[in-house]
Coordinates of C-alpha atoms in Angstrom, one line a residue:
X1 CA -3.5 -35.7 -11.5
X2 CA -5.2 -34.4 -7.9
X3 CA -4.5 -31.2 -6.6
X4 CA -6.0 -31.2 -2.9
X5 CA -5.6 -29.2 0.0
X6 CA -5.6 -25.2 0.9
X7 CA -1.9 -23.6 0.0
X8 CA 0.0 -22.5 3.0
X9 CA 1.6 -19.2 2.3
X10 CA 3.8 -17.0 3.4
X11 CA 4.0 -13.4 2.5
X12 CA 6.5 -10.9 2.0
X13 CA 5.8 -7.4 3.2
X14 CA 8.4 -5.6 1.2
X15 CA 7.4 -7.1 -2.2
X16 CA 3.7 -7.9 -1.5
X17 CA 4.2 -11.0 -2.7
X18 CA 2.8 -14.4 -2.2
X19 CA 4.6 -17.9 -2.0
X20 CA 2.3 -20.8 -2.2
X21 CA 3.5 -24.5 -1.6
X22 CA 1.3 -27.1 -3.7
X23 CA 1.6 -30.6 -3.6
X24 CA 0.1 -32.9 -6.2
X25 CA -0.4 -36.4 -6.3
X26 CA -0.7 -38.7 -9.5
X27 CA -2.8 -41.7 -9.7
X28 CA 0.0 -44.5 -8.2
X29 CA -0.3 -42.1 -5.4
X30 CA 3.1 -40.6 -5.8
X31 CA 3.1 -36.8 -4.5
X32 CA 5.2 -34.3 -6.1
X33 CA 5.8 -31.1 -4.2
X34 CA 6.6 -27.3 -5.8
X35 CA 6.2 -23.8 -5.0
X36 CA 4.7 -21.0 -6.9
X37 CA 5.3 -17.6 -6.3
X38 CA 3.3 -14.7 -7.5
X39 CA 4.3 -11.0 -6.9
X40 CA 5.6 -7.9 -8.8
X41 CA 7.7 -9.2 -11.0
X42 CA 5.1 -12.1 -12.3
X43 CA 4.6 -15.4 -11.5
X44 CA 7.4 -18.3 -11.3
X45 CA 7.2 -22.0 -10.5
X46 CA 10.1 -23.9 -8.6
X47 CA 10.4 -27.6 -7.1
X48 CA 12.8 -29.1 -4.5
X49 CA 13.8 -31.3 -6.9
X50 CA 14.1 -31.2 -11.1
X51 CA 12.9 -33.8 -12.6
X52 CA 10.5 -34.7 -15.1
X53 CA 7.7 -35.7 -12.7
X54 CA 7.8 -32.6 -11.1
X55 CA 7.6 -30.2 -14.1
X56 CA 4.5 -32.7 -15.4
X57 CA 2.8 -31.5 -12.0
X58 CA 3.3 -28.1 -12.4
X59 CA 2.3 -28.3 -16.0
X60 CA -0.7 -29.8 -15.1
X61 CA -1.3 -27.2 -12.0
X62 CA -0.9 -24.3 -14.4
X63 CA -3.6 -25.4 -17.2
X64 CA -5.9 -26.5 -14.2
X65 CA -5.6 -23.1 -12.8
X66 CA -6.4 -21.3 -16.7
X67 CA -9.3 -24.2 -17.3
X68 CA -11.0 -23.9 -14.2
X69 CA -14.2 -21.6 -12.8
X70 CA -13.4 -19.8 -9.3
X71 CA -15.4 -21.8 -6.1
X72 CA -18.2 -19.8 -4.9
X73 CA -17.5 -17.8 -1.9
X74 CA -17.9 -14.7 0.0
X75 CA -15.8 -13.2 2.1
X76 CA -16.3 -10.1 4.3
X77 CA -13.5 -7.7 5.9
X78 CA -14.1 -4.9 8.5
X79 CA -11.2 -2.2 8.9
X80 CA -11.9 -0.8 12.2
X81 CA -9.7 2.0 11.3
X82 CA -11.9 3.4 8.6
X83 CA -15.2 1.5 9.7
X84 CA -15.7 0.5 6.0
X85 CA -16.8 -3.0 5.4
X86 CA -15.4 -4.7 2.2
X87 CA -18.0 -7.9 0.7
X88 CA -15.6 -10.3 -2.2
X89 CA -16.5 -13.3 -3.4
X90 CA -17.4 -15.0 -6.9
X91 CA -20.9 -16.7 -7.5
X92 CA -21.2 -19.0 -10.8
X93 CA -17.6 -17.6 -12.3
X94 CA -18.3 -14.4 -11.4
X95 CA -16.5 -12.3 -9.3
X96 CA -18.0 -9.3 -7.5
X97 CA -16.5 -6.8 -4.8
X98 CA -19.0 -4.5 -2.5
X99 CA -17.6 -1.6 -0.4
X100 CA -20.1 -0.8 2.7
X101 CA -20.8 2.3 3.3
X102 CA -20.7 2.9 0.0
X103 CA -19.9 6.6 -1.1
X104 CA -22.8 6.8 -4.2
X105 CA -22.3 10.6 -5.3
X106 CA -18.7 10.3 -5.8
X107 CA -18.0 12.1 -8.8
X108 CA -14.9 11.7 -11.3
X109 CA -12.3 14.8 -10.4
X110 CA -11.3 16.0 -13.5
X111 CA -8.5 17.8 -11.5
X112 CA -5.4 18.0 -13.5
X113 CA -1.8 17.2 -11.4
X114 CA -0.5 20.8 -11.1
X115 CA 2.6 21.9 -12.4
X116 CA 5.6 22.2 -10.2
X117 CA 8.0 25.3 -9.2
X118 CA 11.7 25.3 -9.1
X119 CA 11.7 25.9 -5.7
X120 CA 9.5 22.8 -4.9
X121 CA 11.7 20.8 -7.2
X122 CA 15.0 21.9 -5.4
X123 CA 13.6 21.3 -2.3
X124 CA 13.7 17.6 -2.6
X125 CA 16.6 17.5 -4.4
X126 CA 18.7 19.2 -1.4
X127 CA 17.3 17.1 1.2
X128 CA 20.3 14.4 2.9
X129 CA 19.7 12.7 5.7
X130 CA 23.0 10.5 5.5
X131 CA 24.2 11.6 8.7
X132 CA 20.9 9.9 10.2
X133 CA 21.8 6.0 11.4
X134 CA 18.2 4.8 11.6
X135 CA 19.9 1.6 12.7
X136 CA 16.5 0.4 14.5
X137 CA 14.6 1.5 11.2
X138 CA 16.2 0.9 8.1
X139 CA 13.3 -1.1 6.9
X140 CA 11.5 1.9 6.4
X141 CA 14.2 5.2 6.3
X142 CA 16.2 3.1 3.8
X143 CA 14.2 1.2 2.0
X144 CA 13.4 3.1 -1.2
X145 CA 10.7 0.8 -2.8
X146 CA 11.8 1.9 -6.0
X147 CA 11.4 -1.7 -7.9
X148 CA 8.2 -2.0 -6.7
X149 CA 5.9 1.3 -6.8
X150 CA 5.6 3.6 -9.4
X151 CA 5.3 6.4 -6.6
X152 CA 8.5 7.6 -5.9
X153 CA 8.3 7.0 -1.8
X154 CA 11.3 8.6 -0.6
X155 CA 10.5 12.0 -1.9
X156 CA 7.3 11.5 -0.3
X157 CA 8.6 10.2 3.0
X158 CA 11.6 12.4 2.9
X159 CA 10.2 15.6 2.6
X160 CA 7.6 14.9 5.4
X161 CA 10.5 14.1 7.6
X162 CA 12.4 17.4 6.9
X163 CA 9.0 19.3 7.4
X164 CA 8.7 17.5 10.9
X165 CA 12.5 18.2 11.9
X166 CA 12.5 21.5 10.9
X167 CA 9.1 22.4 12.9
X168 CA 9.9 20.1 16.0
X169 CA 13.4 20.9 16.0
X170 CA 15.0 17.7 16.6
X171 CA 15.4 14.2 14.5
X172 CA 12.5 12.3 14.1
X173 CA 12.6 8.7 14.0
X174 CA 9.7 6.2 13.8
X175 CA 9.5 6.1 17.8
X176 CA 9.2 9.8 18.3
X177 CA 6.4 9.5 15.1
X178 CA 4.6 6.8 17.4
X179 CA 4.7 8.9 20.6
X180 CA 3.5 11.9 18.9
X181 CA 0.6 10.0 17.1
X182 CA -0.4 8.6 20.3
X183 CA -0.5 12.3 21.6
X184 CA -2.3 13.8 19.0
X185 CA -5.3 11.4 19.3
X186 CA -4.2 8.6 16.2
X187 CA -3.7 5.1 17.0
X188 CA -0.3 4.2 15.2
X189 CA 0.3 1.0 15.1
X190 CA 3.4 -0.5 13.2
X191 CA 6.0 -2.7 12.6
X192 CA 9.0 -4.0 10.0
X193 CA 6.2 -6.2 8.8
X194 CA 3.7 -3.4 8.5
X195 CA 5.6 -0.9 7.0
X196 CA 2.2 0.6 5.6
X197 CA 1.0 1.4 8.5
X198 CA 4.3 3.5 9.3
X199 CA 3.6 5.6 6.3
X200 CA 0.2 6.2 7.5
X201 CA 1.4 7.0 11.3
X202 CA 4.2 9.3 9.5
X203 CA 1.7 10.6 7.4
X204 CA -1.1 11.3 10.0
X205 CA 1.6 13.5 12.3
X206 CA 3.3 15.1 9.6
X207 CA -0.4 16.5 8.2
X208 CA -1.2 17.3 11.5
X209 CA 2.0 19.1 12.8
X210 CA 3.0 21.0 9.8
X211 CA 0.0 22.2 7.9
X212 CA -2.2 25.0 8.7
X213 CA -5.4 24.8 10.1
X214 CA -7.4 24.5 13.3
X215 CA -7.4 21.1 15.2
X216 CA -10.9 20.2 14.5
X217 CA -12.2 16.5 14.5
X218 CA -13.0 17.3 10.6
X219 CA -9.2 18.2 10.0
X220 CA -7.7 15.2 12.1
X221 CA -10.2 13.0 10.0
X222 CA -8.8 14.7 6.7
X223 CA -4.9 13.7 8.3
X224 CA -6.2 10.0 7.9
X225 CA -7.5 10.0 4.8
X226 CA -4.9 11.8 3.4
X227 CA -2.2 9.0 5.1
X228 CA -4.3 6.1 4.1
X229 CA -4.9 7.6 0.4
X230 CA -0.8 7.9 -0.2
X231 CA -0.5 4.3 1.7
X232 CA -2.7 2.7 -1.5
X233 CA -0.6 4.6 -3.5
X234 CA 2.5 3.2 -2.6
X235 CA 1.9 -0.1 -1.2
X236 CA -1.4 -0.6 -3.0
X237 CA -3.1 -1.0 0.5
X238 CA -6.5 0.0 0.7
X239 CA -9.3 -0.2 3.2
X240 CA -12.0 1.7 2.5
X241 CA -13.0 5.5 2.6
X242 CA -13.5 7.3 6.1
X243 CA -15.8 9.3 4.5
X244 CA -16.6 11.6 1.1
X245 CA -13.3 13.5 0.7
X246 CA -11.5 10.2 1.3
X247 CA -13.6 8.4 -1.4
X248 CA -13.1 11.6 -3.9
X249 CA -9.1 11.0 -3.0
X250 CA -9.1 7.5 -3.8
X251 CA -11.0 7.9 -7.2
X252 CA -8.8 10.8 -7.8
X253 CA -5.7 8.3 -7.2
X254 CA -7.7 5.8 -10.0
X255 CA -7.3 8.2 -12.7
X256 CA -3.3 8.8 -12.1
X257 CA -1.9 5.6 -10.8
X258 CA -0.7 4.4 -14.1
X259 CA 0.3 7.9 -15.0
X260 CA 3.0 8.2 -12.2
X261 CA 6.4 7.2 -13.1
X262 CA 8.7 9.6 -11.7
X263 CA 10.0 11.8 -8.7
X264 CA 8.0 14.5 -10.5
X265 CA 4.7 13.2 -10.9
X266 CA 5.2 12.0 -7.6
X267 CA 5.6 15.6 -6.5
X268 CA 2.7 16.5 -8.9
X269 CA 0.3 14.0 -7.0
X270 CA 1.2 14.8 -3.8
X271 CA 0.7 18.5 -4.4
X272 CA -2.6 17.7 -6.3
X273 CA -4.0 15.5 -2.9
X274 CA -2.9 18.3 -0.5
X275 CA -5.0 20.9 -2.6
X276 CA -8.0 18.1 -2.5
X277 CA -7.6 18.0 1.2
X278 CA -7.0 21.7 1.2
X279 CA -4.0 21.6 3.0
X280 CA -1.3 24.3 2.9
X281 CA 2.2 23.0 4.4
X282 CA 3.5 26.0 6.6

């Protein structure tokens, strides 16, 4: 059995999933094609036709992957938003990951998730946007991500939207978020294919417009750091650290990422992040 070529793949941003199309040939030169799906629900293998040869090809592929050592490689990614460079690869079967610049002075934050007041709980339970159609942005406002992320995404999204509506005195959609973001010096670029960037844009505008503080460069940076931390929590989207405070926020998330499993946990994590960045809702 020979497996060859770089697998073609496509991504589903709503599920952070990958679909690989594998072609295998046997000793007689006969080709068999099957698909490998990798996503939050696990692995699945299927073929365009169900026969013993295709099943054998898939089984051989699985065995090959289990036994093969990673090939030596090194790749570099640079995130313009954070100015951070990620170097990752494998050498002699050992995989590695380096972040440049690396914040070596980060201490593990032992901060506990805060208890919630009844008012904080009641506030999110009474939010109702059913009267807003959002026909152009259903992929963001109506996609609650409940089958994908442990973080209760609609709680954070809708709370921020409510605050913006109250502060600005009008209904806020993604187009308004983009306009405000540009006006305030952020760089909002997103589409239905990049919902994590839409969350970053919403969070930056929310933090800048609806929390107390002077319009300083440091606070502006904190708004972006806070937004990227939330995007990582919801979508698993990590692009490095903007500064030491951002690194502390990411380290804090790593402590609690497996302990967030409910709407209440999400709110407690949200308010803990606000405290870490010294944000106070108006």
